[in-house]
Short mmCIF file of C-alpha atoms and ligand atoms in Angstrom, two decimals:
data_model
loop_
_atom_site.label_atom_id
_atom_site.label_comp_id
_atom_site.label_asym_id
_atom_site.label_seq_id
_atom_site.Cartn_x
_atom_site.Cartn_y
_atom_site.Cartn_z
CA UNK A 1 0.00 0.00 0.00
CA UNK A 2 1.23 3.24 -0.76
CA UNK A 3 2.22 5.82 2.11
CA UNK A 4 0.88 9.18 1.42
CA UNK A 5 2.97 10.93 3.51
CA UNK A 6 6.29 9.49 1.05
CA UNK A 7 4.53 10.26 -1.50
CA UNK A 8 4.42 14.06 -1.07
CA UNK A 9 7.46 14.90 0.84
CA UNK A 10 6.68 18.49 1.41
CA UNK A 11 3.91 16.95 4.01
CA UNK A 12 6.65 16.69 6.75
CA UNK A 13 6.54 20.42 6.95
CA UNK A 14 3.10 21.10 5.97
CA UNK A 15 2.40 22.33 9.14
CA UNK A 16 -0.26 21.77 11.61
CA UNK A 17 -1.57 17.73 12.39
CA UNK A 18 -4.48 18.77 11.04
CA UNK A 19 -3.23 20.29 7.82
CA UNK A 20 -0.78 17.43 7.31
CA UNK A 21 -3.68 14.84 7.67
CA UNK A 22 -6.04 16.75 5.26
CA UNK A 23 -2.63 17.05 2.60
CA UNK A 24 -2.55 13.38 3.21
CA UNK A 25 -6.10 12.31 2.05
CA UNK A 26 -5.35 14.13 -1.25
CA UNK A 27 -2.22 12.26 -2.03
CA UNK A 28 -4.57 9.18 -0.44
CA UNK A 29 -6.65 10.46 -3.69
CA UNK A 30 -9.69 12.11 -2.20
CA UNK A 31 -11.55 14.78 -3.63
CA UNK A 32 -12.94 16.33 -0.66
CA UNK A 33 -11.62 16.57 3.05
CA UNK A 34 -13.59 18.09 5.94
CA UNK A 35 -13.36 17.08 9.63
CA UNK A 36 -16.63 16.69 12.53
CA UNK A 37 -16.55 16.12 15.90
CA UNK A 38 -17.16 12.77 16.73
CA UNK A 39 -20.76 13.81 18.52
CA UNK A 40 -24.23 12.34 17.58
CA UNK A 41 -25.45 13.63 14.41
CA UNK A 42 -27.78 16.20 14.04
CA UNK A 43 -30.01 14.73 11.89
CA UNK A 44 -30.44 11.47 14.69
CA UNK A 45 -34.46 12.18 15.01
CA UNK A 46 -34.95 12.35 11.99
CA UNK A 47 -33.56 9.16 11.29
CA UNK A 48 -35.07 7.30 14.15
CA UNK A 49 -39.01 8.34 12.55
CA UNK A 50 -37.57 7.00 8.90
CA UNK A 51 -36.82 3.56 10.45
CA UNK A 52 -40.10 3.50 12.75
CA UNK A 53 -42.15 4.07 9.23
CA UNK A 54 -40.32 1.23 8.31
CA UNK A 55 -39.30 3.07 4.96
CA UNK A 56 -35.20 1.09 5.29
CA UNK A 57 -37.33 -1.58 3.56
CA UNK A 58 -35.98 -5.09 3.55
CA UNK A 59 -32.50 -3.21 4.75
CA UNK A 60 -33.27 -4.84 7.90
CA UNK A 61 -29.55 -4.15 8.69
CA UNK A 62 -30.17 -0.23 9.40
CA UNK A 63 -32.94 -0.85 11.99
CA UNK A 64 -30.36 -2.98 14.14
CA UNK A 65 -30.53 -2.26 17.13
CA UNK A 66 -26.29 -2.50 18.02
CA UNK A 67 -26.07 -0.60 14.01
CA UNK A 68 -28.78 2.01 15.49
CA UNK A 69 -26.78 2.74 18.48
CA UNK A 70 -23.65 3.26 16.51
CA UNK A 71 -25.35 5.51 13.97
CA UNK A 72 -26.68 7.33 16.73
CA UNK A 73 -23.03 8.16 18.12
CA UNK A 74 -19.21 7.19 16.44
CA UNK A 75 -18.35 6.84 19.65
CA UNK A 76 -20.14 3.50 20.16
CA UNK A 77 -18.07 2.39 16.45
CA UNK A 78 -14.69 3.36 17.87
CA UNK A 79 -14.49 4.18 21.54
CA UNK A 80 -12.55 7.01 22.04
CA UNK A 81 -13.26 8.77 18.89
CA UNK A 82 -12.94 12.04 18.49
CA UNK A 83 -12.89 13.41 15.08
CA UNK A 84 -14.40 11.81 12.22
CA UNK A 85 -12.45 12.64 8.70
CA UNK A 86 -14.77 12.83 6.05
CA UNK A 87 -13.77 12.49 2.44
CA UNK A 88 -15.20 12.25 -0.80
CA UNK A 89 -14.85 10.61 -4.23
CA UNK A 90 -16.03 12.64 -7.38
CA UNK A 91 -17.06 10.81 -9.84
CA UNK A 92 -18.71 12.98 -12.19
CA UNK A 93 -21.63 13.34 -14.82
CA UNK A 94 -20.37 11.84 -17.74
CA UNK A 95 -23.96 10.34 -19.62
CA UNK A 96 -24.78 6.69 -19.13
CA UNK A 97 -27.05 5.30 -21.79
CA UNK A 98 -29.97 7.78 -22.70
CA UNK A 99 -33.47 6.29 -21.44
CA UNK A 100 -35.18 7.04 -24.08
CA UNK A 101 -33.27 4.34 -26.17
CA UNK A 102 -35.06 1.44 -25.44
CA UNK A 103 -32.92 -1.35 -25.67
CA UNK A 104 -30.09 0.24 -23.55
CA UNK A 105 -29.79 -0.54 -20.24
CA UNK A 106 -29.32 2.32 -17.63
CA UNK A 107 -26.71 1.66 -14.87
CA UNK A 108 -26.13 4.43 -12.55
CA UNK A 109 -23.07 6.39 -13.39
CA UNK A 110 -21.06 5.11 -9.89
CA UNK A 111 -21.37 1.27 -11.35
CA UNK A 112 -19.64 1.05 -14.45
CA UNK A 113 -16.42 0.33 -12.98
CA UNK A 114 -14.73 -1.02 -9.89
CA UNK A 115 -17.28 -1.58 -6.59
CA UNK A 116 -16.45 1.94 -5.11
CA UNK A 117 -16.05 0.06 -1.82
CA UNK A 118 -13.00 -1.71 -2.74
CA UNK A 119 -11.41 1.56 -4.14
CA UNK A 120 -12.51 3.69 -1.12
CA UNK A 121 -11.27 1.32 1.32
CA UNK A 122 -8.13 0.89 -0.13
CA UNK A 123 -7.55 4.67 -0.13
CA UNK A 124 -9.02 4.82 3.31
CA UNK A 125 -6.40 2.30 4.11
CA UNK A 126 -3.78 4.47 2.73
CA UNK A 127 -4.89 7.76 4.27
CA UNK A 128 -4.85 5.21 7.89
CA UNK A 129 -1.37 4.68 7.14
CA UNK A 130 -0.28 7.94 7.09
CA UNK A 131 -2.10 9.19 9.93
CA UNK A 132 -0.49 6.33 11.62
CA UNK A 133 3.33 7.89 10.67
CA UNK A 134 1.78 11.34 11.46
CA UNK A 135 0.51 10.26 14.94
CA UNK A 136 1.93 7.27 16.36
CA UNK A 137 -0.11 5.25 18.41
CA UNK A 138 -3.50 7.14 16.86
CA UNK A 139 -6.42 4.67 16.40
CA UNK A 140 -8.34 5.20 12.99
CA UNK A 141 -11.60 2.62 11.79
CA UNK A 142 -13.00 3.43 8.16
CA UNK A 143 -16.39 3.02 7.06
CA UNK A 144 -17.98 3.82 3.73
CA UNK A 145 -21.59 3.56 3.11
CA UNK A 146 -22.64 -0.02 4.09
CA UNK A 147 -21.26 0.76 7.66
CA UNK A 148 -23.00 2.62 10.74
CA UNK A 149 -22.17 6.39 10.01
CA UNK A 150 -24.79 8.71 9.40
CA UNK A 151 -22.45 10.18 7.02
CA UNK A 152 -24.49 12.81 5.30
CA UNK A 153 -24.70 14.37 8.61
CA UNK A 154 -20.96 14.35 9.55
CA UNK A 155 -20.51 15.29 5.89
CA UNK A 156 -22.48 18.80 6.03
CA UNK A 157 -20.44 19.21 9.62
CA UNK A 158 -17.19 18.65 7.97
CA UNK A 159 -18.20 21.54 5.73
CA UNK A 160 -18.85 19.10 2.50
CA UNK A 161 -21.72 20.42 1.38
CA UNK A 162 -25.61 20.63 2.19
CA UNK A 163 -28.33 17.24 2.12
CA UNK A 164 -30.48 18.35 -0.49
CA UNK A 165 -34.40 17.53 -0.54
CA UNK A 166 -33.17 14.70 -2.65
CA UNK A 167 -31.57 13.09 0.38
CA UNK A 168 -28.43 13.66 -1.27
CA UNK A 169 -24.99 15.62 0.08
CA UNK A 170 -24.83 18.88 -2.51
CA UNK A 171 -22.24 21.04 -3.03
CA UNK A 172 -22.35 24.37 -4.89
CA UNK A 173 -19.05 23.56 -6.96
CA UNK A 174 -19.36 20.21 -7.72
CA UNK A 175 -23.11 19.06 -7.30
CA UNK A 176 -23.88 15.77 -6.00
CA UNK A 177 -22.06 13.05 -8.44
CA UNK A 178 -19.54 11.63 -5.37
CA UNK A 179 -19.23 9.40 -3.16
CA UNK A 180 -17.90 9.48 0.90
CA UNK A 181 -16.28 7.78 3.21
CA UNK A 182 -15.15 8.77 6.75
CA UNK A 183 -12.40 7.73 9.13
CA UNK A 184 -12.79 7.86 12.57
CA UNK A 185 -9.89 8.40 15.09
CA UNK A 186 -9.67 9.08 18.66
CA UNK A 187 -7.13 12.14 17.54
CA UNK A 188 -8.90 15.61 18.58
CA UNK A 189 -8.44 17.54 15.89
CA UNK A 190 -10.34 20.74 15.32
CA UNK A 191 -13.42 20.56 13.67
CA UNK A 192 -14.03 22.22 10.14
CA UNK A 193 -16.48 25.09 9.93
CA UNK A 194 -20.15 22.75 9.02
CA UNK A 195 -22.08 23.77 5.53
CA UNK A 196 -25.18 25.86 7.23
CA UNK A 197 -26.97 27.26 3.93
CA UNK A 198 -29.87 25.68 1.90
CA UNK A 199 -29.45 26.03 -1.20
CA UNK A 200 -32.20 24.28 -2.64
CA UNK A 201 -34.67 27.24 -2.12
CA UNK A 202 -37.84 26.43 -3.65
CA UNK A 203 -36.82 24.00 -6.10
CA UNK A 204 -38.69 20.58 -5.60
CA UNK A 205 -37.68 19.24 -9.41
CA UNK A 206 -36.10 16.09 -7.55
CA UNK A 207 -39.12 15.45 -5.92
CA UNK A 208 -41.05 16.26 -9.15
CA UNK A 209 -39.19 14.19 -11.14
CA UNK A 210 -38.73 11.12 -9.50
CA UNK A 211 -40.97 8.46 -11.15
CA UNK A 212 -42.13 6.24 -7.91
CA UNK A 213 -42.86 9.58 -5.76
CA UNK A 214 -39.98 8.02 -3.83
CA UNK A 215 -39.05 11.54 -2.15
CA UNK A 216 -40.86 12.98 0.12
CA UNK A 217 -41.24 16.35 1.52
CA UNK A 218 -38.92 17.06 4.37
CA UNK A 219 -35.38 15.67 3.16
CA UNK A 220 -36.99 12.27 3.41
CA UNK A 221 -36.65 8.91 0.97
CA UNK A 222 -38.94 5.73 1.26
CA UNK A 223 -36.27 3.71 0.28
CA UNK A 224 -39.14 1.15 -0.51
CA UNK A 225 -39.90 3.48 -3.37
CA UNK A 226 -36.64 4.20 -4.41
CA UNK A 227 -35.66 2.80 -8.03
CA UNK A 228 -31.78 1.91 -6.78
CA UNK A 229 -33.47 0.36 -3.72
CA UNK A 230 -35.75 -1.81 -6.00
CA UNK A 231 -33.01 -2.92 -8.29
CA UNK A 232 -30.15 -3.19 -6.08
CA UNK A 233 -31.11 -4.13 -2.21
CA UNK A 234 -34.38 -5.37 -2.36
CA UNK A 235 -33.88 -9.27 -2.82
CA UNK A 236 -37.22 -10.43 -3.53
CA UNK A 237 -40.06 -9.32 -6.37
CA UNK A 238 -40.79 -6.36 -7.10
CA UNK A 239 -43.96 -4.58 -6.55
CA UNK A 240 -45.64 -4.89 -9.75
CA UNK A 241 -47.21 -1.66 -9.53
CA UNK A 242 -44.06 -0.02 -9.42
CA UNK A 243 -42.31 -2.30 -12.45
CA UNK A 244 -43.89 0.41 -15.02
CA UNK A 245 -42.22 3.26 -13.49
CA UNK A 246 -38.72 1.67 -13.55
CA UNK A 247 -38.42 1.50 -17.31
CA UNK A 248 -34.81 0.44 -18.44
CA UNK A 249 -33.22 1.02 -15.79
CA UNK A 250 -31.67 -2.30 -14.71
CA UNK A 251 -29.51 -0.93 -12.19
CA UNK A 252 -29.71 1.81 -9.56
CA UNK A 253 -31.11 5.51 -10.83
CA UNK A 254 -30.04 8.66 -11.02
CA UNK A 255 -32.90 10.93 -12.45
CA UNK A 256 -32.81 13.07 -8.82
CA UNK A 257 -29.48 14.23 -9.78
CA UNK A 258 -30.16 14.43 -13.16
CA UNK A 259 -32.78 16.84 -12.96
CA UNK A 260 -31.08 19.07 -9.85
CA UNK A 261 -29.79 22.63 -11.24
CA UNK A 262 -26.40 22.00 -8.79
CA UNK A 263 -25.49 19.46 -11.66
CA UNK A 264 -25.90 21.33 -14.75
CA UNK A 265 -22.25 22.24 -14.70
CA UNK A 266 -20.81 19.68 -12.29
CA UNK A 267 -17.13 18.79 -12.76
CA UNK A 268 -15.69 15.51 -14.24
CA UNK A 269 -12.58 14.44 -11.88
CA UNK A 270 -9.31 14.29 -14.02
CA UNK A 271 -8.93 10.74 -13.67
CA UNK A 272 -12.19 8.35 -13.29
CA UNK A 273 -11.90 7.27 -9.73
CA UNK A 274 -13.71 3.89 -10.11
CA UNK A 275 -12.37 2.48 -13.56
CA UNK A 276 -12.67 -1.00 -14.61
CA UNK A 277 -9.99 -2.80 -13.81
CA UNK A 278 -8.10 -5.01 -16.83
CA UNK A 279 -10.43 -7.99 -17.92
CA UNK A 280 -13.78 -6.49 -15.56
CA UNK A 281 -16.63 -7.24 -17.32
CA UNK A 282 -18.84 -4.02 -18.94
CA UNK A 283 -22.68 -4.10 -19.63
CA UNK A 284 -23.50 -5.05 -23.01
CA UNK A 285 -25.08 -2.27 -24.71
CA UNK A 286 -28.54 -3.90 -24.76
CA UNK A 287 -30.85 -5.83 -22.68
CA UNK A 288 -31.55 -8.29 -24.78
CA UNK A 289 -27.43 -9.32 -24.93
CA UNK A 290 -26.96 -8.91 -21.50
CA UNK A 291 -30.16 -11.10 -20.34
CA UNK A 292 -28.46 -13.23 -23.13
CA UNK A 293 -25.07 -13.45 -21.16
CA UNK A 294 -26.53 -13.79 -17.89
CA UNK A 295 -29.25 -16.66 -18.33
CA UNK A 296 -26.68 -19.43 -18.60
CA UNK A 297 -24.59 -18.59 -15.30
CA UNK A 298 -25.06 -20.03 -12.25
CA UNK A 299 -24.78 -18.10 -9.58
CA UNK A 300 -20.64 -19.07 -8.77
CA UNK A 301 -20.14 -18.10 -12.43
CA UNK A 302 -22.02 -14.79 -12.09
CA UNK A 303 -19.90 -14.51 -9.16
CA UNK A 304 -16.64 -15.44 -10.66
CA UNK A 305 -17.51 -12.86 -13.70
CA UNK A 306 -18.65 -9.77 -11.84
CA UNK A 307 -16.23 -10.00 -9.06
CA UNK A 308 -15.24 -6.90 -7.91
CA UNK A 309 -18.14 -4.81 -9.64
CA UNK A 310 -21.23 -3.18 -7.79
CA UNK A 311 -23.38 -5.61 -9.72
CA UNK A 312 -22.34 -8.32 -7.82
CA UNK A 313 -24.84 -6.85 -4.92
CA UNK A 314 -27.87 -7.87 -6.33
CA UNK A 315 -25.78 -10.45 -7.70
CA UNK A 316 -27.49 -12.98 -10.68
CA UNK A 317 -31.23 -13.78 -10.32
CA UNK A 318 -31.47 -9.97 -9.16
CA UNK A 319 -30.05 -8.43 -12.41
CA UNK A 320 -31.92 -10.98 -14.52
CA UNK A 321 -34.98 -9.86 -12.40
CA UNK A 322 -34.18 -5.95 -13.55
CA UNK A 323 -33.95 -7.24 -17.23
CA UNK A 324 -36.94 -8.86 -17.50
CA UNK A 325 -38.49 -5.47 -16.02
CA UNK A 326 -36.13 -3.53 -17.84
CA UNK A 327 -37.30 -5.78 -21.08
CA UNK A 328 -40.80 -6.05 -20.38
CA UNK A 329 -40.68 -2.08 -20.18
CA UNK A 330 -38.92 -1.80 -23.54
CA UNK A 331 -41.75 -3.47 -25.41
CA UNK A 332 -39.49 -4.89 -27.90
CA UNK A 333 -40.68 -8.46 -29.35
CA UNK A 334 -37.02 -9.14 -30.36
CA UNK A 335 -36.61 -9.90 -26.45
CA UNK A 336 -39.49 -12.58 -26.47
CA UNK A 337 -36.82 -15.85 -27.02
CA UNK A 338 -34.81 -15.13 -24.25
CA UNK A 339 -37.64 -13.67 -21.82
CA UNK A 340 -38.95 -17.37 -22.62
CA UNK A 341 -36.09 -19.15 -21.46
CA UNK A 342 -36.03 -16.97 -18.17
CA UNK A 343 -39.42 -18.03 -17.96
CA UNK A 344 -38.27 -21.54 -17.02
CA UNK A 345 -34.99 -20.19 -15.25
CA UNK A 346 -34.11 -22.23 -12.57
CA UNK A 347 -34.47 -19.14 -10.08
CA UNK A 348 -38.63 -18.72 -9.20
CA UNK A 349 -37.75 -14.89 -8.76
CA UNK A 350 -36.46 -14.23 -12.25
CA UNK A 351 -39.40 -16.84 -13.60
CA UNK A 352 -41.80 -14.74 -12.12
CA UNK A 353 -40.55 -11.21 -13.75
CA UNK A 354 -39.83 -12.79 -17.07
CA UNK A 355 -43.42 -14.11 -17.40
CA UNK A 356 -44.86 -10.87 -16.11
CA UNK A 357 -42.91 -9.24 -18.88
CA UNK A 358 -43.80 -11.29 -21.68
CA UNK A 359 -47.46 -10.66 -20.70
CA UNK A 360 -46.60 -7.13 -20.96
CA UNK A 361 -45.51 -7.87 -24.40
CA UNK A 362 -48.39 -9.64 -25.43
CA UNK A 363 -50.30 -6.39 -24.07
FE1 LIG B 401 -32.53 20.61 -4.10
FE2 LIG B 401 -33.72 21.13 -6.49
FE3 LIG B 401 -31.46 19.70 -6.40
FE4 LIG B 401 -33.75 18.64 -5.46
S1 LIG B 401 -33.33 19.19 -7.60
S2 LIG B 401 -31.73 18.53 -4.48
S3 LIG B 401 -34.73 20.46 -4.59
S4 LIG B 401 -31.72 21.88 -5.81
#
């Protein structure tokens, strides 16, 4: 692993601990750097009336109750911690394939590429390492979204930006197309001045715009709504009434950044951040090949193929499941042969969504 601190020598004068640390996550790579105190977020009502409406879904992992207590306070993920370090990954607007061509598949943007996990971790890692030479004997733990941070909240304290009424983080230079991760360490280390403006104003267009009404008013999702909830986490069908809406997109969503002014003119980073790595697999450029591709794995060989990739979360018989949505949606007949042999796919889930979408065809 690389040490960031060796890798920019002028560090070892860069004067204060906390100024060294934040020169350190850039050479780690990171966009963004801000710094919260480790206290419970602001935002920890709020949070506790979305789980009691029960609108985590199937994410039965956020409403547990050891993951609820450490959301509610980083001190509870790593006692002793003082400061969290919050840092971002931009990974930029650059078009996926347009919706309105109906044999694409839409991915969100994040996904084509590495798993953002794996890079953010290693670069987390990194950034731990030289915090480590900085601070001998300091004790760092790294999350990125899957663990129990409430890290939109420390985000807007570290000064990142604002949570739009999109749910998202938003900042006025580079919109809302990144990613974060935090490290927490029981180094005190003074906090960075928090984001306090609203910039959304009046603007609702998210909230217009999103096709399962899956934002509400007051800064809150129902994930059980959401279209990257639906194709990605949700493991079982889904909702028929909501299959219309979903149209070709086969994995994830990102029509509430679309649509939000902040990204009209947000930045590309230099260097993708999540590129494929040599050999990953990409999505054909059409539902019909990549239903095509996918029907004959089994679930190690899905696994063995998408290694390393975000689409190995809702891993085979959940893609498939998108397709046939995603296919069903697209109204093409030239998807019918392979529709019918998901029809008799060995998984009942992607059975049941290719024979809803060849009804569909048969209108
Ligand atoms: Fe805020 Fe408008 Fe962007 Fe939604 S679309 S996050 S309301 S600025």
């Amino acid at each position: 692993m690389a040490d960031p601190s060796a890798a920019d020598p002028s560090m070892a004068d860069a004067g204060p601990l906390k100024e060294r640390i934040r020169a350190a996550a850039r050479a780690a790579g990171f966009d963004q750097v801000g710094f919260a105190p480790a206290a419970p977020p602001t935002h920890a009502e709020v949070y506790e009336a979305w789980l009691a409406k029960g609108y985590h879904g199937e994410m039965a992992y956020m409403a547990r109750e050891d993951a609820v207590r450490r959301r509610l306070d980083p001190r509870e993920a790593l006692p002793g911690c003082r400061t969290l370090v919050v840092v971002s990954l931009l990974y930029g607007p650059e078009p996926v394939a347009p919706p309105s061509k109906r044999r694409l598949p839409v991915v969100a943007r994040y996904a084509l590429g590495r798993d953002y996990h794996d890079v953010f971790e290693e670069r987390l890692d990194a950034l731990s390492a030289a915090i480590e030479n900085l601070a001998p004997g300091a004790r760092t733990k790294r999350y990125v979204d899957y663990g129990p941070v409430l890290e939109r909240d420390h985000a807007q304290r570290a000064g990142l930006g604002w949570i739009g009424k999109n749910t998202m983080l938003l900042h006025p230079d580079l919109g809302s197309y990144f990613m974060l991760g935090e490290l927490l360490t029981d180094l005190e280390i003074e906090p960075d001045p928090p984001f306090v403006h609203d910039r959304c104003g009046t603007c609702r267009r998210c909230i217009d715009a999103c096709p399962t009404d899956a934002i509400l008013d007051g800064r809150v999702l129902d994930a059980r709504l959401c279209i990257s909830y639906l194709t990605i986490e949700l493991r079982g069908s889904i909702p028929e009434a909501l299959r219309p809406a979903i149209g070709n997109r086969v994995f994830g969503c990102d029509i509430c950044q679309e649509v939000c002014p902040w990204n009209s003119e947000a930045p590309s980073p230099a260097r993708a951040p999540f590129e494929p790595q040599p050999g990953q697999p990409m999505p054909p450029e059409d539902m019909v090949a990549w239903a095509e591709e996918l029907a004959p794995l089994d679930a190690d060989a899905f696994r063995a193929r998408y290694r390393g990739t975000a689409f190995s979360r809702p891993g085979r018989d959940g893609l498939l499941r998108n397709l046939a949505v995603g296919l069903g949606n697209a109204g093409r007949p030239a998807a019918r042969p392979v529709l019918r042999r998901l029809a008799e796919d060995p998984s009942p889930l992607v059975r049941e969504h290719a024979r809803w979408a060849l009804g569909v065809l048969q209108g």
